[in-house]
PDB file of C-alpha atoms and ligand atoms in Angstrom:
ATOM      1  CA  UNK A  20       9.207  -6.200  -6.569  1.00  0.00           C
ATOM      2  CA  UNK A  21       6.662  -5.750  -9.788  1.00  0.00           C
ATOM      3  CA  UNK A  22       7.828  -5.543 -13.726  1.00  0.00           C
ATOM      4  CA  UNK A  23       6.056  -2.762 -14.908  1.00  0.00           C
ATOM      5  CA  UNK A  24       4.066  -0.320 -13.311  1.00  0.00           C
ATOM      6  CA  UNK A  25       1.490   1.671 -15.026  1.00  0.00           C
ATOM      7  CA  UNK A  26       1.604   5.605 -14.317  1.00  0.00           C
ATOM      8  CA  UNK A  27      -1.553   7.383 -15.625  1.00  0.00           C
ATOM      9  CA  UNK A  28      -2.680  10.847 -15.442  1.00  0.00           C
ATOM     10  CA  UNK A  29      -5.827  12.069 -16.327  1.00  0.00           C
ATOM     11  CA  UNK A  30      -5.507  15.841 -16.900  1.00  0.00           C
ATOM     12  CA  UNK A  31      -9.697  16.519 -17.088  1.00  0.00           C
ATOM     13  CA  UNK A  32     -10.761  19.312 -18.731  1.00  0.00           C
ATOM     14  CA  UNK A  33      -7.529  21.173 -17.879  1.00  0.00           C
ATOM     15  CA  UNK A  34      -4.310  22.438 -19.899  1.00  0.00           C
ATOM     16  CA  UNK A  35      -4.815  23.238 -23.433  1.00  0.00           C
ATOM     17  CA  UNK A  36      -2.380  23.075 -26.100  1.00  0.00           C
ATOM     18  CA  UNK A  37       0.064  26.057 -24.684  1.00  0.00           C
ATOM     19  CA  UNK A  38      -0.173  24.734 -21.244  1.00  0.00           C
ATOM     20  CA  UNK A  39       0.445  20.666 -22.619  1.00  0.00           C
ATOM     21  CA  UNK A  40       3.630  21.921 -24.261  1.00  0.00           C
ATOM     22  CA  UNK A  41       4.675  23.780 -21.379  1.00  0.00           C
ATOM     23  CA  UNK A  42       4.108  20.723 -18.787  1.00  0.00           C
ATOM     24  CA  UNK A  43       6.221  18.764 -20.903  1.00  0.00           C
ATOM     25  CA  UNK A  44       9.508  21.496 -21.016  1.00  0.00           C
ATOM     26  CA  UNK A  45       9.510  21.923 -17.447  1.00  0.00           C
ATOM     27  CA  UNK A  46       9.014  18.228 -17.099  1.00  0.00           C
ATOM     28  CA  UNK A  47      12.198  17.783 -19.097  1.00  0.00           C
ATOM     29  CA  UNK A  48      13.638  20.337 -16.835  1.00  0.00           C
ATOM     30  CA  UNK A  49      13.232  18.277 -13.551  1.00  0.00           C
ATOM     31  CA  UNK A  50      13.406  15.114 -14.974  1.00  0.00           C
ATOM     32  CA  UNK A  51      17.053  14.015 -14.315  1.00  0.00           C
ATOM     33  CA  UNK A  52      17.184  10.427 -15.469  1.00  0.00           C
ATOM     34  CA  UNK A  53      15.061   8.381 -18.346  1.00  0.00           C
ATOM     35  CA  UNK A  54      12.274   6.202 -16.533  1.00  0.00           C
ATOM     36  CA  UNK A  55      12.870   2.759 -14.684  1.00  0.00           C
ATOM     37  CA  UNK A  56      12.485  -0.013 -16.740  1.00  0.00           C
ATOM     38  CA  UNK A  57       8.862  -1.212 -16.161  1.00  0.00           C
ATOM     39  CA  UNK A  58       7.487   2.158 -16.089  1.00  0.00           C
ATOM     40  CA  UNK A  59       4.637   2.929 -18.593  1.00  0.00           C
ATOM     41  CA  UNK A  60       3.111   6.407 -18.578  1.00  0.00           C
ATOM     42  CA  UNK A  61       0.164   7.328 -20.666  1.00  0.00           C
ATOM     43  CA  UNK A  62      -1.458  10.948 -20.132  1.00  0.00           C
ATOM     44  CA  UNK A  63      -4.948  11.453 -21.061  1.00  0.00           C
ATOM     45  CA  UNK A  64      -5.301  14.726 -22.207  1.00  0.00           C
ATOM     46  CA  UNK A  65      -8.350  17.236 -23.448  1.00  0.00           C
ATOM     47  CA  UNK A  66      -9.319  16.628 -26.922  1.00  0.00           C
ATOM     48  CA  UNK A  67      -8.391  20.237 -28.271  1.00  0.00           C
ATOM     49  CA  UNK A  68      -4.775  19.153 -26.774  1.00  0.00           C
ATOM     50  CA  UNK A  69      -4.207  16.085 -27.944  1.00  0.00           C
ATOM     51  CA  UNK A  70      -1.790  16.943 -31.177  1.00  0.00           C
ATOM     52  CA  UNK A  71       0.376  19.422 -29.054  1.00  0.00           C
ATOM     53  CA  UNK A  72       0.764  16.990 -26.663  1.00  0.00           C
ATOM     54  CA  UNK A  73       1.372  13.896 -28.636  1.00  0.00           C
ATOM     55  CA  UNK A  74       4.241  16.398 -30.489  1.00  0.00           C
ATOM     56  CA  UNK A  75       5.574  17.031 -27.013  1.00  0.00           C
ATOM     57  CA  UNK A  76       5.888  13.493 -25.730  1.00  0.00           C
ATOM     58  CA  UNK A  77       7.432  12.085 -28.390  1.00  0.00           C
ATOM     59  CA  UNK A  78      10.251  15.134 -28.224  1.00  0.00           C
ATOM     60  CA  UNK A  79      10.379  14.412 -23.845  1.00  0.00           C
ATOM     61  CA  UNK A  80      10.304  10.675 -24.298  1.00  0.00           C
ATOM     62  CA  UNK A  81       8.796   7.930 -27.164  1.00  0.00           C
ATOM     63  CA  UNK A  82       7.660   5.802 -24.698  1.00  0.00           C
ATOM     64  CA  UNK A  83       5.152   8.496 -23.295  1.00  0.00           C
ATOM     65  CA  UNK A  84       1.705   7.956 -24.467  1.00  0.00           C
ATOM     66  CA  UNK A  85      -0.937  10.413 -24.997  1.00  0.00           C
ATOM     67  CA  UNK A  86      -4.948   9.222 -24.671  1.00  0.00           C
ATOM     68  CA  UNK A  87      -8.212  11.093 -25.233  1.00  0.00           C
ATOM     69  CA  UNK A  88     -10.650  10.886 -21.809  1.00  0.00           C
ATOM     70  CA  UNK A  89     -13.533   9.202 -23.839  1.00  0.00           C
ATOM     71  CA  UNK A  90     -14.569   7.345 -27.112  1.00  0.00           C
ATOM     72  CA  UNK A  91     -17.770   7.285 -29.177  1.00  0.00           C
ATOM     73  CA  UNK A  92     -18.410   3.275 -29.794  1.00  0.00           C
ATOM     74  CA  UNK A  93     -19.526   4.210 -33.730  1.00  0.00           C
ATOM     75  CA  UNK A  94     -16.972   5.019 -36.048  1.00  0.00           C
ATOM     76  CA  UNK A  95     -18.386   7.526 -37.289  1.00  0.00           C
ATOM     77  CA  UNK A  96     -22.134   9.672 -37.671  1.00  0.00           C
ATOM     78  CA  UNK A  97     -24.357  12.333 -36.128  1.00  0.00           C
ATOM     79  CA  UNK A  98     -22.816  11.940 -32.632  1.00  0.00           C
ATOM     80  CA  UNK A  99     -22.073  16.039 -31.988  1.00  0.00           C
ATOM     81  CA  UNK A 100     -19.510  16.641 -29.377  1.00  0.00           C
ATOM     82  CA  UNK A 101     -18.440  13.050 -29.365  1.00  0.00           C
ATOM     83  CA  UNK A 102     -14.704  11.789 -30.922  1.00  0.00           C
ATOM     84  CA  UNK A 103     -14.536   8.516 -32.574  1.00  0.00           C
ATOM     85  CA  UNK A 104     -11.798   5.542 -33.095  1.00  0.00           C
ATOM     86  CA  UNK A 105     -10.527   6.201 -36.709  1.00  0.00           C
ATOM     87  CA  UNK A 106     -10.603  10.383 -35.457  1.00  0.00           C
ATOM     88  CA  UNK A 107      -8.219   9.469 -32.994  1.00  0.00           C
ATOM     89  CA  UNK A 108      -5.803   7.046 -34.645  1.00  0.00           C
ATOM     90  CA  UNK A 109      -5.607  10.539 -37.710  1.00  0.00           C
ATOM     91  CA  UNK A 110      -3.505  11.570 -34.761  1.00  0.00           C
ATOM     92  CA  UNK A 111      -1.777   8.810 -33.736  1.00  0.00           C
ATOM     93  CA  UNK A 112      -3.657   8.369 -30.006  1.00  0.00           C
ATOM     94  CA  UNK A 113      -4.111   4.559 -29.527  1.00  0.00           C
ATOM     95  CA  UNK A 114      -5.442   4.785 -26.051  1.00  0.00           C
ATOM     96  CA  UNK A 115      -8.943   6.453 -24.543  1.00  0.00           C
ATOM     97  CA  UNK A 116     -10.119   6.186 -20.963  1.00  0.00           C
ATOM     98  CA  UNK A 117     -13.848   4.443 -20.805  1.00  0.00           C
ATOM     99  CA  UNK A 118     -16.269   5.265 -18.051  1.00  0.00           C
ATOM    100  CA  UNK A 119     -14.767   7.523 -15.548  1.00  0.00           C
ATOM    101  CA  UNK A 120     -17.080   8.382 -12.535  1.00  0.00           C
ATOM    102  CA  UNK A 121     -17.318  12.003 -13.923  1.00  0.00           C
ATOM    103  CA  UNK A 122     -18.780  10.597 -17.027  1.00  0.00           C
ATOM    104  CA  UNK A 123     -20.993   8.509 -15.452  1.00  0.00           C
ATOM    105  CA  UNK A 124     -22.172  11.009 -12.894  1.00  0.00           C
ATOM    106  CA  UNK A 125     -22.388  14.132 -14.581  1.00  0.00           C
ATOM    107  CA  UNK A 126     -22.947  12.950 -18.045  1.00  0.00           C
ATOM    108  CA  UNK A 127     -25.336   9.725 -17.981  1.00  0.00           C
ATOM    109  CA  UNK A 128     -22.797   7.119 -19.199  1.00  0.00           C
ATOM    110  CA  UNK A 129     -24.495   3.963 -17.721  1.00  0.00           C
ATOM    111  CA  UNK A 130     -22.391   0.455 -17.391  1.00  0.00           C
ATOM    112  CA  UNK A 131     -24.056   0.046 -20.788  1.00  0.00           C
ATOM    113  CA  UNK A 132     -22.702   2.727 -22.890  1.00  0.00           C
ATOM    114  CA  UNK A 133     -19.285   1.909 -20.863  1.00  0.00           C
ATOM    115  CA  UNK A 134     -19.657  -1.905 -22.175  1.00  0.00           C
ATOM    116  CA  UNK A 135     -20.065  -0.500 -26.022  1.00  0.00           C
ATOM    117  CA  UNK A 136     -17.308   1.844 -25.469  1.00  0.00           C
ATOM    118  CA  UNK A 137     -15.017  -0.514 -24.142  1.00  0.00           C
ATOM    119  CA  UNK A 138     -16.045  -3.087 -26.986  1.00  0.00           C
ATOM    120  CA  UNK A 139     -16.020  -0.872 -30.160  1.00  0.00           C
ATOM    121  CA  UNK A 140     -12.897   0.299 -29.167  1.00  0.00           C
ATOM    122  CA  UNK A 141     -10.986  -2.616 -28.155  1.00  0.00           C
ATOM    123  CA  UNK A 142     -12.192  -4.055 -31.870  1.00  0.00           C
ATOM    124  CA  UNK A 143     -10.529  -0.890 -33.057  1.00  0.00           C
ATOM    125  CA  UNK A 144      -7.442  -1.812 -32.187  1.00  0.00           C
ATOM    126  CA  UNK A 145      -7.149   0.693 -28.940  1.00  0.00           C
ATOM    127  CA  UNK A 146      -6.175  -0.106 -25.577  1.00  0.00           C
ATOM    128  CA  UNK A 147      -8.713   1.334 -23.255  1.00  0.00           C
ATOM    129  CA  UNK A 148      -8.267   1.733 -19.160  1.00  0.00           C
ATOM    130  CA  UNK A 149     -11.740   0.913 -18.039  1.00  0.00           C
ATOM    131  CA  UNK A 150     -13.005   3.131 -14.616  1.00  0.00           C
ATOM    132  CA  UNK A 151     -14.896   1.348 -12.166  1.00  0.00           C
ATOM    133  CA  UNK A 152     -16.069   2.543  -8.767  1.00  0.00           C
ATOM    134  CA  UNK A 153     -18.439   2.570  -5.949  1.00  0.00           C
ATOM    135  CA  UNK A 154     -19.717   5.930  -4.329  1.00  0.00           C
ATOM    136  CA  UNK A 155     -19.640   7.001  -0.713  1.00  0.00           C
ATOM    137  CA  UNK A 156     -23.226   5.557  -0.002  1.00  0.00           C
ATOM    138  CA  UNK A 157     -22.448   2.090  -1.902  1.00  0.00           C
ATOM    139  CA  UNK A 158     -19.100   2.209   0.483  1.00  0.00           C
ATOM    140  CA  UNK A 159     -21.165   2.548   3.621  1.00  0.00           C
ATOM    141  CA  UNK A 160     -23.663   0.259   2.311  1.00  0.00           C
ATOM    142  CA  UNK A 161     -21.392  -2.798   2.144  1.00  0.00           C
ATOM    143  CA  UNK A 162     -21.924  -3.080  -1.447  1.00  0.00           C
ATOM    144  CA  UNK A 163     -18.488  -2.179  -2.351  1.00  0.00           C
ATOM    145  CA  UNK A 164     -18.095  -5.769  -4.003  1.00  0.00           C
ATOM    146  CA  UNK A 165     -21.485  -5.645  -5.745  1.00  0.00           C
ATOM    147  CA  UNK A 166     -21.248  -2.887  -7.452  1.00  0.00           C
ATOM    148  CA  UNK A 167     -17.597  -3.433  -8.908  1.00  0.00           C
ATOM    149  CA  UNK A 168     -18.985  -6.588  -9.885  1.00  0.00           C
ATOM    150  CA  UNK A 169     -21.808  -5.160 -11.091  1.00  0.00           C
ATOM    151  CA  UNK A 170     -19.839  -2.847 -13.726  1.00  0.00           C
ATOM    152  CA  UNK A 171     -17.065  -5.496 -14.605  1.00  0.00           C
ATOM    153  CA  UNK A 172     -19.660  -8.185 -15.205  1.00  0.00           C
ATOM    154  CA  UNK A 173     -21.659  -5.337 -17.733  1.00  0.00           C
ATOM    155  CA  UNK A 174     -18.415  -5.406 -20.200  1.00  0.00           C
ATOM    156  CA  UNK A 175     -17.722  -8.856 -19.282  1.00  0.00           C
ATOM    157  CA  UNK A 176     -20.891 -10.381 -20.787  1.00  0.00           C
ATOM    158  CA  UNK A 177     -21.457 -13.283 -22.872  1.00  0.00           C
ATOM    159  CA  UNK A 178     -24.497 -13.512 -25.020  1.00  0.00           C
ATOM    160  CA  UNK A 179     -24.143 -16.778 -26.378  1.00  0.00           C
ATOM    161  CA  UNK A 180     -23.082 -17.558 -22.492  1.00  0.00           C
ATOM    162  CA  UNK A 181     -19.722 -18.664 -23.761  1.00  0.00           C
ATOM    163  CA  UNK A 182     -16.417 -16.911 -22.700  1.00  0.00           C
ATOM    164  CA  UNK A 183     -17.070 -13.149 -23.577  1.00  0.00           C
ATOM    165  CA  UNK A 184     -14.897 -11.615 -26.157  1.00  0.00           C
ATOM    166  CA  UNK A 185     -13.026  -9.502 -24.218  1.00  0.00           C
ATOM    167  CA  UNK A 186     -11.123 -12.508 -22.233  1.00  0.00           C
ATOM    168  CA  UNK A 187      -9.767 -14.137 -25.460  1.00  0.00           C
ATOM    169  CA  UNK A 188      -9.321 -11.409 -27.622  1.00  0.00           C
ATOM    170  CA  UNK A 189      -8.324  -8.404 -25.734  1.00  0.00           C
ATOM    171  CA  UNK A 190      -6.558  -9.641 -21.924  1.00  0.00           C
ATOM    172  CA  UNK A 191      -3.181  -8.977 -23.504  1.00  0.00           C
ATOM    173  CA  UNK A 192      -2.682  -5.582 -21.817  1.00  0.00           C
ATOM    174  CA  UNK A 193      -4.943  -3.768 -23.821  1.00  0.00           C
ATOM    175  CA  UNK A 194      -7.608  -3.231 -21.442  1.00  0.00           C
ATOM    176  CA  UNK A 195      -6.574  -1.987 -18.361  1.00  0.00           C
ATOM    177  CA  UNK A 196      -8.717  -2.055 -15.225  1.00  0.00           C
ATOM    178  CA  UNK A 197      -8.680   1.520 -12.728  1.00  0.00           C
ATOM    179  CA  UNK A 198     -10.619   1.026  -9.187  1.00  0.00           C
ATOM    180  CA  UNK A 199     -11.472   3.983  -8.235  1.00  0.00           C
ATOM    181  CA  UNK A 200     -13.664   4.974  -5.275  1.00  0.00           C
ATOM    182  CA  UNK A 201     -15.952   7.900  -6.096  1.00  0.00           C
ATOM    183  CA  UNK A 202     -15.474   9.314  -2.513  1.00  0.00           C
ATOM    184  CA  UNK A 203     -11.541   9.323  -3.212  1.00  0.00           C
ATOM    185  CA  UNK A 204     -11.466  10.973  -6.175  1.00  0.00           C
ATOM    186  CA  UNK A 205     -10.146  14.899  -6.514  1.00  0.00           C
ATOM    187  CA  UNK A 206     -11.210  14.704  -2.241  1.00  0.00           C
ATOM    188  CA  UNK A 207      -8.214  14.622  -0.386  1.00  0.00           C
ATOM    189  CA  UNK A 208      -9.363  10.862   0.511  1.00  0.00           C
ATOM    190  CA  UNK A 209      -7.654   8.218  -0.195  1.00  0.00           C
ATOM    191  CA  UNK A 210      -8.764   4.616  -0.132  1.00  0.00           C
ATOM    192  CA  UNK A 211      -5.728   2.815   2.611  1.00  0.00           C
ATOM    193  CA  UNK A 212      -3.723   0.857   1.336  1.00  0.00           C
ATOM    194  CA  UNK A 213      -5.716  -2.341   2.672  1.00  0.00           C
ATOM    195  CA  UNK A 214      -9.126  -1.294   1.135  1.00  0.00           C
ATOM    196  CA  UNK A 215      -7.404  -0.475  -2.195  1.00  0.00           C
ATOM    197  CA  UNK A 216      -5.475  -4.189  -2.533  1.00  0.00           C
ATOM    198  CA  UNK A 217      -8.503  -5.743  -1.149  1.00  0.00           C
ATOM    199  CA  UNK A 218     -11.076  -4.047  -4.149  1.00  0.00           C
ATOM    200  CA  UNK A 219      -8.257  -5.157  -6.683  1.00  0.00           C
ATOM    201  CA  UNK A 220      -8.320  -8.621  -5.070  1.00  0.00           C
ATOM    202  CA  UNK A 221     -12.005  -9.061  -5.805  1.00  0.00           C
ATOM    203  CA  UNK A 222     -11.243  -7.567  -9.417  1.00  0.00           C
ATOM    204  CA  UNK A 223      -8.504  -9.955  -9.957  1.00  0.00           C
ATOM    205  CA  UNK A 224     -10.908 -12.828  -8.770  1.00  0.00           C
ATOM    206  CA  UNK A 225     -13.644 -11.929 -11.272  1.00  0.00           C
ATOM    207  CA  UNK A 226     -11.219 -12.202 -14.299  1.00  0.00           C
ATOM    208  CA  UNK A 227      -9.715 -15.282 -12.811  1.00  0.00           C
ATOM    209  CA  UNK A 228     -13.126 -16.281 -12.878  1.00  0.00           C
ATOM    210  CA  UNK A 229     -13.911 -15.223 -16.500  1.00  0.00           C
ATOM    211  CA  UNK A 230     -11.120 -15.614 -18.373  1.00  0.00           C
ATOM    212  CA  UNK A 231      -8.860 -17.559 -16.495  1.00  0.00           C
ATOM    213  CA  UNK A 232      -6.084 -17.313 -13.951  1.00  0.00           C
ATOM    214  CA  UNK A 233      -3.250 -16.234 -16.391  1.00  0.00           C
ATOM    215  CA  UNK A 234      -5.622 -13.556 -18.227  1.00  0.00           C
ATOM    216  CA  UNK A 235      -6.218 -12.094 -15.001  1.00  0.00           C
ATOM    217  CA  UNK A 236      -2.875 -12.394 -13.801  1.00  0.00           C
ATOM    218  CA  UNK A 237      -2.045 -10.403 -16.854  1.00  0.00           C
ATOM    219  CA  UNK A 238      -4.107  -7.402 -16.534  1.00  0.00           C
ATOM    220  CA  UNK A 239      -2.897  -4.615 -15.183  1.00  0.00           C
ATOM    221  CA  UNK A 240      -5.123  -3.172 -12.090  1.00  0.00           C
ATOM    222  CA  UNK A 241      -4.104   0.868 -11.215  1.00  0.00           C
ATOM    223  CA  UNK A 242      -5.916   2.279  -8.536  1.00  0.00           C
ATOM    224  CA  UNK A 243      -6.634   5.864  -8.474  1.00  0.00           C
ATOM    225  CA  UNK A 244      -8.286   8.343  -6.187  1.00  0.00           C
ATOM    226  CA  UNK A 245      -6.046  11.062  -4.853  1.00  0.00           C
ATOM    227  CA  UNK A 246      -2.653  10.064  -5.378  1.00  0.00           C
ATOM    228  CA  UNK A 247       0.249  11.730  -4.689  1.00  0.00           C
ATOM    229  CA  UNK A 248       4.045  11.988  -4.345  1.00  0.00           C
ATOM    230  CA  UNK A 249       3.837  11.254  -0.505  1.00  0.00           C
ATOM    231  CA  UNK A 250       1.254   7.783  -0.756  1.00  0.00           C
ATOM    232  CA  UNK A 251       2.194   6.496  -3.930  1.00  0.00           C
ATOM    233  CA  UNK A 252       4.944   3.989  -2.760  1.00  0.00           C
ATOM    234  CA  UNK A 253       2.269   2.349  -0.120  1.00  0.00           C
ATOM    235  CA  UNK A 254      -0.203   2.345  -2.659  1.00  0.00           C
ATOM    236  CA  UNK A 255       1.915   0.727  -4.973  1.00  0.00           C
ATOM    237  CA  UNK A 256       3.302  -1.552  -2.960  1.00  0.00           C
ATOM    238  CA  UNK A 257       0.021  -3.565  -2.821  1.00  0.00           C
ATOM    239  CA  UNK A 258       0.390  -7.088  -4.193  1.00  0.00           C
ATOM    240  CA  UNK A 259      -2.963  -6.531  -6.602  1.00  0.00           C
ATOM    241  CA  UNK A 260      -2.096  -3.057  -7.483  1.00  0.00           C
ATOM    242  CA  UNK A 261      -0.006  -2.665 -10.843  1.00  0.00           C
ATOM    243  CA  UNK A 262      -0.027   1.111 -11.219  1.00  0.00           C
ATOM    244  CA  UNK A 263      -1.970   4.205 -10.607  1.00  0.00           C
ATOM    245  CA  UNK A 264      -4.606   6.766 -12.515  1.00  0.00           C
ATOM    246  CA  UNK A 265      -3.905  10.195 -10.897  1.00  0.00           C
ATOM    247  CA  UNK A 266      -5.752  13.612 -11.454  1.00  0.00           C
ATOM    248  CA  UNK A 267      -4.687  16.351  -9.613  1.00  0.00           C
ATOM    249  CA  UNK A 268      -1.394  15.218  -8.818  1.00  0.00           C
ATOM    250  CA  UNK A 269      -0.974  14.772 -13.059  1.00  0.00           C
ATOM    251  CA  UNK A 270      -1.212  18.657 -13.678  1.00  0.00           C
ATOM    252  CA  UNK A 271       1.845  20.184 -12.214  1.00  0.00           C
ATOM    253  CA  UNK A 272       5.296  18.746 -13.687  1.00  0.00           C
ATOM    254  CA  UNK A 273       6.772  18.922 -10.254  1.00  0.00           C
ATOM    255  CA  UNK A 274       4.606  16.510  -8.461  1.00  0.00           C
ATOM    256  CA  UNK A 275       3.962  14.749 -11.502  1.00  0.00           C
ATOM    257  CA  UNK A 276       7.888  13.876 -11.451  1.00  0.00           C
ATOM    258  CA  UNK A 277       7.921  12.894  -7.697  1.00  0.00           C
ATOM    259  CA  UNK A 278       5.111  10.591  -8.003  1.00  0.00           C
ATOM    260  CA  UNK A 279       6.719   9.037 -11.018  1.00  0.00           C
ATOM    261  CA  UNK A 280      10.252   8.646  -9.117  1.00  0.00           C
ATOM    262  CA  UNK A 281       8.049   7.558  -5.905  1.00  0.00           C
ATOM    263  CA  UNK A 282       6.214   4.665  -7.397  1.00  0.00           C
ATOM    264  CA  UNK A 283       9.622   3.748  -9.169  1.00  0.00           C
ATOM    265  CA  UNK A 284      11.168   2.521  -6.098  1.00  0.00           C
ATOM    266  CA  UNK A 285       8.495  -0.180  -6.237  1.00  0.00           C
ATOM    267  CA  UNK A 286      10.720  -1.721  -9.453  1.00  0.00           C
TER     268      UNK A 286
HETATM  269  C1  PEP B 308      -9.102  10.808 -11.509  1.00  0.00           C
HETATM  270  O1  PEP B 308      -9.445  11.818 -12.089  1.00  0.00           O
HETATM  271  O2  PEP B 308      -9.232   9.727 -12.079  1.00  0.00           O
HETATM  272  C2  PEP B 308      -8.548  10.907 -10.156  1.00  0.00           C
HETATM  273  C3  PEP B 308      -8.228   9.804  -9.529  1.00  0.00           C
HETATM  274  O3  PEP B 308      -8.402  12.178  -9.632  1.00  0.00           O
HETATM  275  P1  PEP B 308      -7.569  12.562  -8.293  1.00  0.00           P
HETATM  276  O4  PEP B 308      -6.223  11.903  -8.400  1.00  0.00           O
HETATM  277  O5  PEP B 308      -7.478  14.069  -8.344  1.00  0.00           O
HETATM  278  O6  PEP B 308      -8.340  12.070  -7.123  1.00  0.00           O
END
């Protein structure tokens, strides 16, 4: 039995503002009960559809939260095409998604950039869910472990070779960690059950390591790659695994309600 589960979809770059408002009336439609206690959904949403969206959560259900996909570091400058802290929190968004494999593949976000994200924003005040992931290649490699480390250990860095930041200031449930294999994500494949607790495991283990065996016992560790109603209870079921980041399964109210009620029976 877990607490609190974390259910979060990541809509892409799909469902403007008509189509946001729309989920969210036939989600009210199918939805038959409020949520389990424990359950926490946050939806991250295009930019362009992040007021409609926020207007139609908080009419569905307060407790839904809306984020943006990414975060400029800066608050704010000549960064065209990028959206910044105080930009967001105009509209009320408190949480942004930091260094999803689509970022980093397609648009040359390096563990870097992901560290400043993840720090500027954090020092803003938001909570950020922080992608990590290995590829296909790294999989059959072996270097599953190495490169998760790899990408945790970039945020979690210490100049001064104390304690970084991040343990003491922000492991309060403000920075979220999502493992999530490349090869499993918008595929079809998803990681078993045993691969995905035993990835989480070695996450856990490198906060424990960091900041402590409370602080890690604290953060919240989804897994995501091609989740759906029918896997979500196994998934979920992990000991390591406190909730889920789920694309495709996020965009259509109906599944988006069975996965919900699925994971729910984890409670
Ligand atoms: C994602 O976009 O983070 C994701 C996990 O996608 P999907 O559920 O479609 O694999």
């Amino acid at each position: 039995m877990k607490k609190t589960l974390w259910l979060f979809g990541n809509w892409k770059m799909n469902h403007g503002p008509a189509a946001a408002e729309k989920f969210f009336s036939e989600w009210k439609q199918l939805r038959q009960q409020p949520f389990a206690a424990g359950i926490q959904v946050t939806l991250f949403v295009p930019a362009v559809s992040l007021a409609a969206a926020r207007d139609a959560a908080a009419k569905f259900d307060s407790a839904v939260r809306i984020g943006a996909q990414n975060a400029h570091w800066e608050k704010s400058g000549a960064f065209t095409g990028e959206l910044s802290g105080p930009l967001l929190q105009e509209i009320g968004v408190r949480d942004v998604l930091i260094g999803h494999s689509e970022r980093r593949q397609f648009f040359g976000e390096t563990n870097e950039s992901v560290r400043k994200r993840t720090e500027g924003l954090l020092e803003q005040g938001f909570r950020v869910t922080l992608c990590i992931g290995e590829n296909r290649a790294e999989r059959e490699a072996g270097k599953t472990k190495q490169i998760l480390l790899e990408q945790l250990g970039a945020v979690f860095t210490s100049s001064a070779g104390n304690e970084p930041a991040v343990c003491s200031r922000y492991l309060d449930q403000r920075l979220l960690i999502a493992y999530e294999p490349v090869w499993a994500i918008g595929t079809g494949l998803t990681a078993t059950p045993a691969q995905a607790q035993e990835a989480h495991s070695w996450i856990r283990e490198f906060l424990a390591e960091k900041c402590g065996k409370d602080a890690a016992a604290k953060t919240p560790i989804l897994y995501g790659g091609s989740v759906n109603p029918g896997n979500v209870e196994t998934l979920m079921s992990q000991q390591d695994i406190d909730g889920a980041l789920v694309g495709g399964a996020s965009l259509k109210p109906a599944d988006w309600n069975s996965l919900v009620l699925g994971a729910s029976k984890v409670l």
